[in-house]
C-alpha cells in the first residue's frame, strides 16, 4: 500500500465543526520503549488516544510496544486501553479506539536481545506494508538513561535508525539528560552518534504546556508588557514550582537526584529563559533556541552560594487532612539520605535588560499547594503623590503568569478604596483560560508528541541548552555536596525551609504566597 499523506478533509476522525486547519501528522508509527513505566501509562498512551480522538493522527498510525514481557499484541492493547480509559483527557469514542487498536503491536524482548530488535525491524516493515506508515518511525525512549546506549546501538545495528530516502527516523528522550555536565555530554554523544541532531527530540514537558507558550504570546504579541519588561521597571522575578505531593513510588529515580536536578535544571531554567530572553527573529526552532541559549549563557550564580541558595527535605506533617511521612521514611529512600526535596536559588542575568534584577527560583515537594507561576514584580513608583498613610497597604505591581493549575495571568496594581478618603490598596485583575476560551487546553504530551511526529522542533531543547543549564547547576550542586550538611527539614504542607525565607530577607524581599 502506498503511504498517502492524509489531509485535514480526508481524515475520517476529524470533527467537521472545526473550521481551523489542524496540523495532522503524516503516515508514521511510534515505537514505545518503557511501556510498563508510569509515564507511558499515565501520560503517553492517553496522549496518543487524545491526538487520535482529535483527528490529528493519520488513520494508519501504529503504536508498537517493546518490553521484556511475554505479551501478544492483544495484551499490550489491553494495557493501552486501560490507560486510555483511566486517563484520557477527551471522551472515549469506540470508533476512535477501534481504529487505533488495529495499529497496536507488541515486540517482546530485552534491550540486549539482537533477535528482538530484528523482530522489531520486521514489525515496522510490516506496518509500512499493511498500514502505510511510509517508513516513518519514532522511537520513544521512556526508559532510564542507563539503557539509552544499548537501545541506540541496537536501533543502529538492526538498521532501524537509518531511514530509506524520503522517510524519517526520530528518537525521543525524556529527562534526566544526565546528572551533571559531564554525564549529559556523554549521554548526548551516545544518542547523537546514532541519530543526527535534528532527529533527536528532548522532552521537557513544561514547554508543551499552553501557559508556558502563552508567555511568548503575552510578551511578544502585545505592546503593553515588553516596554516595562526590563531592569528600569522590574524589581525582581520569582519562579515557583510547588507541589503538594511527595515522591510517591519514585524513590529509585529521585533519591540521589533531588529537586534541583529534577526540575530546576530543566523546567525552571526553561521558564527563566522564556521570561528573560530577547524577542526571537522568528519562532522557528533556530530563532527560539538561539535566544534561550543567549540568555542562559548570561546567567550568573551567586558569589556567596551559602547566602544565595537554600535546600530542604520534607519532614512528616499533614497534607490535605491526611498525615504524611517525612522523606526519610518514604519507601526506597536510603537511610540518612541527603537528597533535597526543596531547592531555591537566586540567579542574576548579566545583560543590559536584566542588570541588577534577581531571578529567584524555588521548587519543592509537599508544599502548601500545587502551583507553578512566574511573578514579575515591579519597582515601587518613583514618587507617590499621596499622604504616606494613603499608600501604607500598597505593595509592588506584579504580572503573574499562572502556569498551573488555575491557568491564566494576574495583574496586581493599586486602586482607590471606595470612600471619602484617598486610600490605595492592592487589587488584582485576572485572565483565566477556563473563563476566556471554550476549548480546554491539550495536555503537554499531546502537543509534544504531535510536534515530534510532524518534525517541528521549536518546543524541544537542543543539547546546547541542556549543557548551559548544567553549567549553571553544577557549581551549586558541588557546593551543597562539599558543605556536607544534610538539607534543612521543613514541615509537610508548609512553604519550605526557613533558610529559603532567610535568603529572601537578606535581599530585603519575601516570597509570594501563591
Ligand atoms: C517531572 C518531575 O518532570 O515533573 C516530577 O520529574 C514532577 O518530580 C513533575 O512531579 C511535575 O510535573 P507537572 O506537569 O505535574 O507540574
Coordinates of C-alpha atoms and ligand atoms in Angstrom, one line a residue:
X1 CA 0.0 0.0 0.0
X2 CA 1.5 3.4 -0.8
X3 CA 1.7 5.7 2.2
X4 CA -0.6 8.6 1.2
X5 CA -0.4 11.8 3.1
X6 CA -3.7 12.5 4.8
X7 CA -5.2 15.9 4.6
X8 CA -7.5 17.5 7.1
X9 CA -10.5 17.0 4.8
X10 CA -9.8 13.3 4.2
X11 CA -9.3 12.4 7.8
X12 CA -12.4 10.5 9.0
X13 CA -11.6 11.2 12.6
X14 CA -11.7 15.0 12.2
X15 CA -14.5 16.9 13.8
X16 CA -16.3 18.6 10.8
X17 CA -17.3 21.6 13.0
X18 CA -13.7 22.6 13.4
X19 CA -13.1 25.2 10.7
X20 CA -9.4 25.8 11.6
X21 CA -7.0 23.7 9.6
X22 CA -5.4 21.3 12.1
X23 CA -1.8 20.2 11.8
X24 CA -2.1 16.5 11.2
X25 CA 0.8 14.1 11.4
X26 CA 1.7 12.3 8.2
X27 CA 1.9 8.5 7.9
X28 CA 4.0 7.1 10.8
X29 CA 4.3 4.8 13.7
X30 CA 5.7 5.3 17.2
X31 CA 7.7 2.6 19.0
X32 CA 7.5 2.9 22.7
X33 CA 10.3 1.6 25.0
X34 CA 9.3 1.5 28.6
X35 CA 5.7 0.6 28.2
X36 CA 5.4 -0.7 31.8
X37 CA 6.5 2.6 33.3
X38 CA 4.4 5.3 34.9
X39 CA 5.0 7.9 32.3
X40 CA 3.9 5.6 29.5
X41 CA 0.7 4.6 31.2
X42 CA -0.3 8.0 32.8
X43 CA 0.8 10.4 30.0
X44 CA 1.9 8.9 26.7
X45 CA -0.8 6.3 26.0
X46 CA -3.6 8.7 26.9
X47 CA -2.0 11.5 24.9
X48 CA -1.8 9.3 21.8
X49 CA -5.5 8.4 22.1
X50 CA -6.4 12.1 22.7
X51 CA -4.5 13.0 19.5
X52 CA -6.3 10.3 17.6
X53 CA -9.6 11.5 19.0
X54 CA -8.9 15.0 17.9
X55 CA -8.2 13.7 14.4
X56 CA -4.6 14.6 14.5
X57 CA -3.1 11.2 13.8
X58 CA -3.2 9.6 10.4
X59 CA -5.6 6.7 10.1
X60 CA -2.7 4.2 9.7
X61 CA -0.9 5.4 12.8
X62 CA 0.6 2.5 14.7
X63 CA 1.9 2.1 18.2
X64 CA 4.5 -0.6 18.9
X65 CA 5.3 -1.6 22.4
X66 CA 8.7 -3.1 23.3
X67 CA 9.3 -4.7 26.7
X68 CA 10.6 -7.8 28.5
X69 CA 7.1 -9.3 28.8
X70 CA 5.6 -12.3 27.4
X71 CA 2.8 -10.4 25.7
X72 CA 0.9 -10.7 22.5
X73 CA -0.4 -7.6 20.6
X74 CA -3.7 -8.0 22.3
X75 CA -2.2 -8.0 25.8
X76 CA -0.4 -4.8 25.1
X77 CA -3.6 -3.4 23.5
X78 CA -5.4 -4.1 26.8
X79 CA -2.8 -2.1 28.7
X80 CA -3.2 0.8 26.4
X81 CA -7.0 0.5 26.6
X82 CA -6.9 0.6 30.4
X83 CA -4.6 3.6 30.4
X84 CA -6.8 5.4 27.9
X85 CA -10.0 4.6 29.8
X86 CA -8.4 5.8 33.1
X87 CA -6.5 8.9 32.0
X88 CA -7.5 10.2 28.6
X89 CA -8.5 13.9 28.6
X90 CA -11.1 13.6 25.8
X91 CA -14.2 11.4 25.9
X92 CA -13.9 7.8 25.0
X93 CA -15.2 7.0 21.5
X94 CA -15.4 3.4 20.5
X95 CA -14.7 4.1 16.8
X96 CA -11.6 6.0 17.5
X97 CA -10.3 3.3 19.8
X98 CA -11.0 0.6 17.2
X99 CA -9.0 2.4 14.6
X100 CA -6.2 3.0 17.0
X101 CA -6.3 -0.6 18.3
X102 CA -5.9 -2.0 14.8
X103 CA -2.4 -0.5 14.7
X104 CA -1.2 -1.8 18.1
X105 CA 1.7 -4.2 18.0
X106 CA 4.0 -5.7 20.7
X107 CA 7.5 -7.0 20.4
X108 CA 8.7 -9.0 23.4
X109 CA 12.4 -8.8 24.3
X110 CA 15.1 -7.3 26.4
X111 CA 17.4 -4.4 25.3
X112 CA 20.4 -6.6 24.7
X113 CA 18.5 -9.2 22.6
X114 CA 19.5 -8.8 19.0
X115 CA 16.7 -11.1 17.9
X116 CA 14.1 -8.9 19.5
X117 CA 15.4 -5.9 17.6
X118 CA 15.4 -7.8 14.4
X119 CA 11.8 -8.7 15.1
X120 CA 11.1 -5.0 15.8
X121 CA 12.6 -4.2 12.4
X122 CA 10.3 -6.8 10.7
X123 CA 7.3 -5.4 12.6
X124 CA 7.8 -1.9 11.5
X125 CA 8.5 -3.0 7.9
X126 CA 5.2 -4.9 8.0
X127 CA 3.4 -1.8 9.3
X128 CA 4.8 0.1 6.3
X129 CA 3.2 -2.6 4.1
X130 CA -0.1 -3.2 5.9
X131 CA -0.9 0.3 7.3
X132 CA 1.0 2.7 5.1
X133 CA 3.3 4.1 7.8
X134 CA 5.7 5.0 5.0
X135 CA 9.0 4.1 6.7
X136 CA 8.5 6.9 9.2
X137 CA 9.2 5.7 12.7
X138 CA 9.7 7.4 16.0
X139 CA 11.4 5.7 18.9
X140 CA 10.3 6.9 22.2
X141 CA 12.8 6.0 25.0
X142 CA 10.7 6.3 28.1
X143 CA 13.5 4.3 29.9
X144 CA 16.3 5.0 32.4
X145 CA 19.1 6.9 30.7
X146 CA 21.4 4.0 31.7
X147 CA 19.8 2.0 28.9
X148 CA 20.0 4.6 26.2
X149 CA 23.3 3.4 24.9
X150 CA 22.2 -0.2 24.5
X151 CA 18.9 0.7 22.8
X152 CA 20.5 3.2 20.4
X153 CA 23.2 0.7 19.4
X154 CA 20.5 -1.9 18.8
X155 CA 18.5 0.5 16.7
X156 CA 21.6 1.2 14.7
X157 CA 22.6 -2.5 14.4
X158 CA 19.2 -3.6 13.2
X159 CA 19.0 -0.8 10.6
X160 CA 16.1 0.9 12.4
X161 CA 17.8 4.2 12.9
X162 CA 18.5 4.6 9.2
X163 CA 15.6 5.9 7.1
X164 CA 15.2 5.0 3.4
X165 CA 15.2 8.0 1.2
X166 CA 12.1 10.2 1.7
X167 CA 11.2 8.8 5.1
X168 CA 12.4 9.7 8.6
X169 CA 13.5 8.1 11.9
X170 CA 13.4 10.1 15.1
X171 CA 14.3 9.4 18.7
X172 CA 12.6 10.9 21.7
X173 CA 14.4 11.1 25.0
X174 CA 13.0 12.1 28.4
X175 CA 14.9 13.9 31.1
X176 CA 17.0 13.5 33.1
X177 CA 19.5 14.4 30.4
X178 CA 22.4 13.4 32.6
X179 CA 23.1 14.3 36.3
X180 CA 25.8 16.9 35.5
X181 CA 27.5 18.5 32.5
X182 CA 29.9 15.6 32.0
X183 CA 27.3 12.9 32.0
X184 CA 24.9 15.0 29.8
X185 CA 27.7 15.2 27.2
X186 CA 28.3 11.5 27.4
X187 CA 24.6 10.8 27.0
X188 CA 24.4 13.2 24.1
X189 CA 27.3 11.6 22.3
X190 CA 25.7 8.2 22.7
X191 CA 22.4 9.4 21.1
X192 CA 23.8 11.7 18.5
X193 CA 26.3 9.0 17.4
X194 CA 23.3 7.1 16.1
X195 CA 20.7 9.8 15.3
X196 CA 21.6 13.1 13.6
X197 CA 21.0 16.1 16.0
X198 CA 17.8 17.2 14.1
X199 CA 16.3 13.8 14.7
X200 CA 16.7 13.9 18.4
X201 CA 13.7 15.2 20.3
X202 CA 14.3 16.0 24.0
X203 CA 11.2 16.3 26.0
X204 CA 10.8 19.0 28.6
X205 CA 7.1 18.7 29.2
X206 CA 6.8 22.2 30.6
X207 CA 7.4 23.5 27.1
X208 CA 4.3 21.7 25.9
X209 CA 2.1 23.5 28.4
X210 CA -0.2 26.0 26.9
X211 CA 0.5 28.6 29.6
X212 CA 4.2 28.4 29.0
X213 CA 3.6 29.1 25.3
X214 CA 1.3 31.9 26.3
X215 CA 4.3 33.6 27.9
X216 CA 5.5 34.1 24.4
X217 CA 2.2 35.5 23.3
X218 CA 1.9 37.8 26.3
X219 CA 5.4 39.2 25.8
X220 CA 5.6 39.4 22.0
X221 CA 2.1 39.7 20.7
X222 CA 1.3 42.8 22.9
X223 CA 2.5 46.3 23.2
X224 CA 2.0 46.9 26.8
X225 CA 4.3 44.4 28.6
X226 CA 7.6 44.5 26.7
X227 CA 8.4 48.2 27.3
X228 CA 8.4 47.6 31.0
X229 CA 10.0 44.1 30.9
X230 CA 13.4 45.2 32.0
X231 CA 15.6 46.5 34.8
X232 CA 14.2 50.0 34.6
X233 CA 10.9 48.8 35.9
X234 CA 11.2 45.3 37.2
X235 CA 12.4 44.8 40.7
X236 CA 12.8 41.0 40.6
X237 CA 11.2 37.8 39.2
X238 CA 10.0 34.8 41.2
X239 CA 9.6 31.5 39.5
X240 CA 7.8 29.0 41.7
X241 CA 7.0 25.3 41.1
X242 CA 5.4 24.0 44.2
X243 CA 4.0 20.5 44.5
X244 CA 1.8 19.2 47.3
X245 CA 2.7 15.5 46.5
X246 CA 5.7 13.7 48.0
X247 CA 7.9 11.4 45.9
X248 CA 5.3 8.7 45.7
X249 CA 6.8 5.4 44.5
X250 CA 9.7 7.2 42.7
X251 CA 12.5 6.9 45.3
X252 CA 14.5 4.8 42.8
X253 CA 14.7 7.7 40.5
X254 CA 14.5 10.7 42.9
X255 CA 16.8 9.7 45.8
X256 CA 20.3 10.9 44.9
X257 CA 18.9 13.2 42.2
X258 CA 16.9 15.8 44.2
X259 CA 14.8 18.8 43.5
X260 CA 17.4 20.9 41.7
X261 CA 18.4 18.3 39.2
X262 CA 14.9 17.0 38.8
X263 CA 13.2 20.3 37.9
X264 CA 15.4 23.4 38.2
X265 CA 17.9 22.2 35.6
X266 CA 15.2 21.8 33.1
X267 CA 11.6 23.1 33.7
X268 CA 12.5 26.2 35.8
X269 CA 15.5 27.2 33.8
X270 CA 13.4 26.9 30.6
X271 CA 10.8 29.2 32.3
X272 CA 13.5 31.6 33.2
X273 CA 14.9 31.6 29.6
X274 CA 11.4 32.3 28.1
X275 CA 10.7 35.0 30.6
X276 CA 14.1 36.8 30.2
X277 CA 15.1 36.2 26.5
X278 CA 15.1 38.8 23.8
X279 CA 12.5 38.7 21.1
X280 CA 13.5 36.0 18.6
X281 CA 13.8 36.9 15.0
X282 CA 11.3 34.2 14.3
X283 CA 9.5 31.5 16.2
X284 CA 11.2 28.6 14.4
X285 CA 13.4 26.3 16.3
X286 CA 16.6 28.2 15.4
X287 CA 15.3 31.6 16.4
X288 CA 13.8 30.4 19.7
X289 CA 16.7 28.2 20.8
X290 CA 19.2 30.9 19.9
X291 CA 17.6 33.5 22.2
X292 CA 17.2 30.9 25.0
X293 CA 20.8 30.0 24.7
X294 CA 21.9 33.6 24.8
X295 CA 20.1 34.3 28.0
X296 CA 21.1 31.1 29.7
X297 CA 24.7 31.8 28.9
X298 CA 24.3 35.2 30.6
X299 CA 23.1 33.7 33.9
X300 CA 25.3 34.2 36.9
X301 CA 25.1 32.2 40.1
X302 CA 25.6 33.9 43.5
X303 CA 29.2 34.6 44.5
X304 CA 28.1 33.5 48.0
X305 CA 26.3 30.3 47.5
X306 CA 25.5 29.8 51.1
X307 CA 23.5 33.0 51.1
X308 CA 22.1 32.7 47.6
X309 CA 20.7 29.2 47.7
X310 CA 18.6 27.1 50.1
X311 CA 17.7 23.4 50.2
X312 CA 15.4 21.4 52.4
X313 CA 13.9 18.0 52.9
X314 CA 10.3 17.4 53.9
X315 CA 9.5 16.1 57.4
X316 CA 6.3 14.4 58.4
X317 CA 3.2 16.5 58.7
X318 CA -0.3 16.9 57.5
X319 CA -1.4 17.4 53.9
X320 CA -4.9 17.7 52.7
X321 CA -6.2 16.4 56.0
X322 CA -4.0 13.4 56.0
X323 CA -0.9 12.6 58.0
X324 CA 2.1 12.0 55.7
X325 CA 5.5 10.6 56.4
X326 CA 8.8 12.5 56.1
X327 CA 11.1 12.0 53.1
X328 CA 13.4 9.8 55.1
X329 CA 10.6 7.4 55.8
X330 CA 9.4 7.1 52.3
X331 CA 9.8 3.6 50.8
X332 CA 13.1 3.1 49.0
X333 CA 14.8 6.2 50.3
X334 CA 18.4 5.4 51.6
X335 CA 18.9 5.7 55.4
X336 CA 20.1 9.2 56.2
X337 CA 19.7 10.4 52.6
X338 CA 20.8 14.0 51.9
X339 CA 18.7 14.4 48.8
X340 CA 16.8 17.7 48.8
X341 CA 13.1 17.8 48.1
X342 CA 13.2 21.6 48.1
X343 CA 15.6 23.9 46.4
X344 CA 15.8 27.7 45.9
X345 CA 18.4 29.7 44.2
X346 CA 19.0 33.4 43.3
X347 CA 20.2 33.9 39.7
X348 CA 21.3 37.1 38.0
X349 CA 21.4 37.8 34.3
X350 CA 24.3 39.8 33.0
X351 CA 22.6 41.7 30.2
X352 CA 21.6 45.3 29.8
X353 CA 18.0 44.3 30.1
X354 CA 18.3 42.5 33.4
X355 CA 21.3 44.0 35.2
X356 CA 20.5 44.1 38.9
X357 CA 17.2 42.2 38.6
X358 CA 17.4 38.9 40.6
X359 CA 15.5 35.9 39.4
X360 CA 14.5 33.7 42.3
X361 CA 13.7 30.1 41.5
X362 CA 12.2 27.7 44.0
X363 CA 10.7 24.3 43.9
X364 CA 9.6 21.8 46.4
X365 CA 7.5 18.7 47.2
X366 CA 4.9 18.5 49.9
X367 CA 4.4 22.3 50.0
X368 CA 1.3 24.1 50.9
X369 CA -0.4 23.6 47.5
X370 CA 0.3 22.7 43.9
X371 CA 1.1 25.8 41.9
X372 CA 3.5 26.9 39.2
X373 CA 3.8 30.5 38.5
X374 CA 6.1 33.2 37.2
X375 CA 5.8 36.5 39.0
X376 CA 7.4 39.6 37.5
X377 CA 7.4 42.0 40.4
X378 CA 7.8 45.7 39.6
X379 CA 9.6 48.5 41.4
X380 CA 7.7 51.0 43.5
X381 CA 6.6 54.1 41.6
X382 CA 9.4 56.6 41.9
X383 CA 7.1 59.1 43.5
X384 CA 3.7 58.7 45.3
X385 CA 1.7 62.0 45.4
X386 CA -0.4 60.9 48.3
X387 CA -0.1 61.1 52.1
X388 CA 2.1 58.2 53.3
X389 CA -0.9 56.8 55.2
X390 CA -2.8 56.5 51.9
X391 CA -0.4 54.0 50.5
X392 CA 0.5 52.0 53.5
X393 CA -1.2 49.0 52.0
X394 CA 0.1 49.4 48.5
X395 CA 2.5 46.6 47.5
X396 CA 4.5 46.2 44.3
X397 CA 2.8 45.9 41.0
X398 CA 3.1 42.4 39.5
X399 CA 2.4 40.4 36.4
X400 CA 1.9 36.8 37.4
X401 CA 1.7 34.1 34.8
X402 CA -0.2 31.3 36.4
X403 CA 1.2 28.2 34.7
X404 CA -1.0 25.8 36.6
X405 CA -3.4 24.7 37.9
X406 CA -5.6 27.7 37.5
X407 CA -4.1 28.7 34.1
X408 CA -4.0 32.4 33.4
X409 CA -2.5 35.7 34.1
X410 CA -3.0 38.1 37.1
X411 CA -2.1 41.8 37.2
X412 CA -1.7 43.3 40.6
X413 CA -1.9 47.0 41.0
X414 CA -3.1 49.7 43.4
X415 CA -6.7 51.0 43.3
X416 CA -8.6 53.5 45.4
X417 CA -10.6 52.1 48.3
X418 CA -14.1 53.4 48.0
X419 CA -14.9 56.3 50.4
X420 CA -14.2 59.9 51.2
X421 CA -10.5 59.2 52.0
X422 CA -7.8 58.7 49.5
X423 CA -6.6 55.3 50.3
X424 CA -4.9 52.9 47.9
X425 CA -4.8 49.2 48.2
X426 CA -3.7 46.3 46.0
X427 CA -6.2 44.7 43.8
X428 CA -5.9 42.0 41.1
X429 CA -7.2 41.7 37.6
X430 CA -7.4 38.1 36.2
X431 CA -7.4 36.4 32.9
X432 CA -8.3 32.8 33.2
X433 CA -8.0 30.3 30.4
X434 CA -11.1 28.4 31.6
X435 CA -13.2 31.6 31.5
X436 CA -12.0 33.1 28.3
X437 CA -11.8 30.1 26.0
X438 CA -14.3 27.4 25.5
X439 CA -11.8 24.7 24.4
X440 CA -9.8 23.0 27.1
X441 CA -6.0 23.0 26.9
X442 CA -4.4 19.9 25.5
X443 CA -2.0 18.1 27.7
X444 CA 1.6 19.0 27.3
X445 CA 2.3 15.5 25.9
X446 CA -0.3 15.7 23.2
X447 CA 1.4 18.9 21.9
X448 CA 4.9 17.5 22.1
X449 CA 4.1 14.1 20.6
X450 CA 2.3 15.7 17.7
X451 CA 5.1 18.2 17.1
X452 CA 7.6 15.4 17.2
X453 CA 5.6 13.4 14.7
X454 CA 5.3 16.5 12.5
X455 CA 9.1 17.0 12.8
X456 CA 8.6 20.5 14.3
X457 CA 11.4 21.2 16.8
X458 CA 10.8 24.6 18.4
X459 CA 9.5 23.2 21.7
X460 CA 12.3 20.7 22.1
X461 CA 15.5 21.9 23.8
X462 CA 18.7 21.1 21.9
X463 CA 21.8 19.8 23.5
X464 CA 23.4 23.2 23.9
X465 CA 20.6 24.4 26.2
X466 CA 20.9 21.3 28.3
X467 CA 24.7 21.9 28.6
X468 CA 24.1 25.6 29.5
X469 CA 21.7 24.6 32.2
X470 CA 24.1 22.1 33.7
X471 CA 26.8 24.8 33.7
X472 CA 24.5 26.8 36.0
X473 CA 23.6 24.0 38.3
X474 CA 26.9 22.0 38.6
X475 CA 28.7 24.5 40.8
X476 CA 25.6 24.8 43.1
X477 CA 25.4 21.0 43.4
X478 CA 29.1 20.8 44.1
X479 CA 28.8 23.5 46.8
X480 CA 26.0 21.6 48.5
X481 CA 27.9 18.4 48.4
X482 CA 31.1 20.0 49.8
X483 CA 29.2 21.7 52.5
X484 CA 28.4 18.2 53.7
X485 CA 25.4 19.3 55.7
X486 CA 22.0 17.5 55.4
X487 CA 19.3 19.6 53.9
X488 CA 17.2 21.5 56.4
X489 CA 13.9 19.8 57.4
X490 CA 10.7 21.6 56.6
X491 CA 7.3 20.6 57.7
X492 CA 5.0 18.9 55.0
X493 CA 2.2 21.2 54.0
X494 CA 4.2 24.4 54.7
X495 CA 6.3 26.6 52.4
X496 CA 9.8 25.2 52.7
X497 CA 12.8 25.6 54.9
X498 CA 13.5 28.8 56.9
X499 CA 16.8 29.2 55.1
X500 CA 14.8 29.9 51.9
X501 CA 12.9 32.8 53.7
X502 CA 16.2 34.0 55.1
X503 CA 17.7 34.0 51.6
X504 CA 15.0 36.5 50.5
X505 CA 15.1 38.5 53.7
X506 CA 18.8 39.2 53.2
X507 CA 17.8 40.8 49.9
X508 CA 15.0 42.8 51.5
X509 CA 12.3 40.7 49.8
X510 CA 9.9 38.0 50.5
X511 CA 8.4 35.0 48.7
X512 CA 5.0 35.5 47.4
X513 CA 2.3 33.3 48.9
X514 CA 0.8 31.8 45.8
Ligands
LIG1 C1 8.6 16.0 36.4 C2 9.4 15.7 37.7 O1 9.5 16.4 35.4 O2 7.6 17.0 36.7 C3 8.5 15.4 38.8 O3 10.3 14.7 37.5 C4 7.4 16.4 39.0 O4 9.2 15.2 40.0 C5 6.7 16.6 37.6 O5 6.4 15.9 39.9 C6 5.7 17.7 37.7 O6 5.0 17.9 36.5 P1 3.7 18.7 36.4 O7 3.3 18.8 35.0 O8 2.6 18.0 37.2 O9 3.9 20.1 37.0

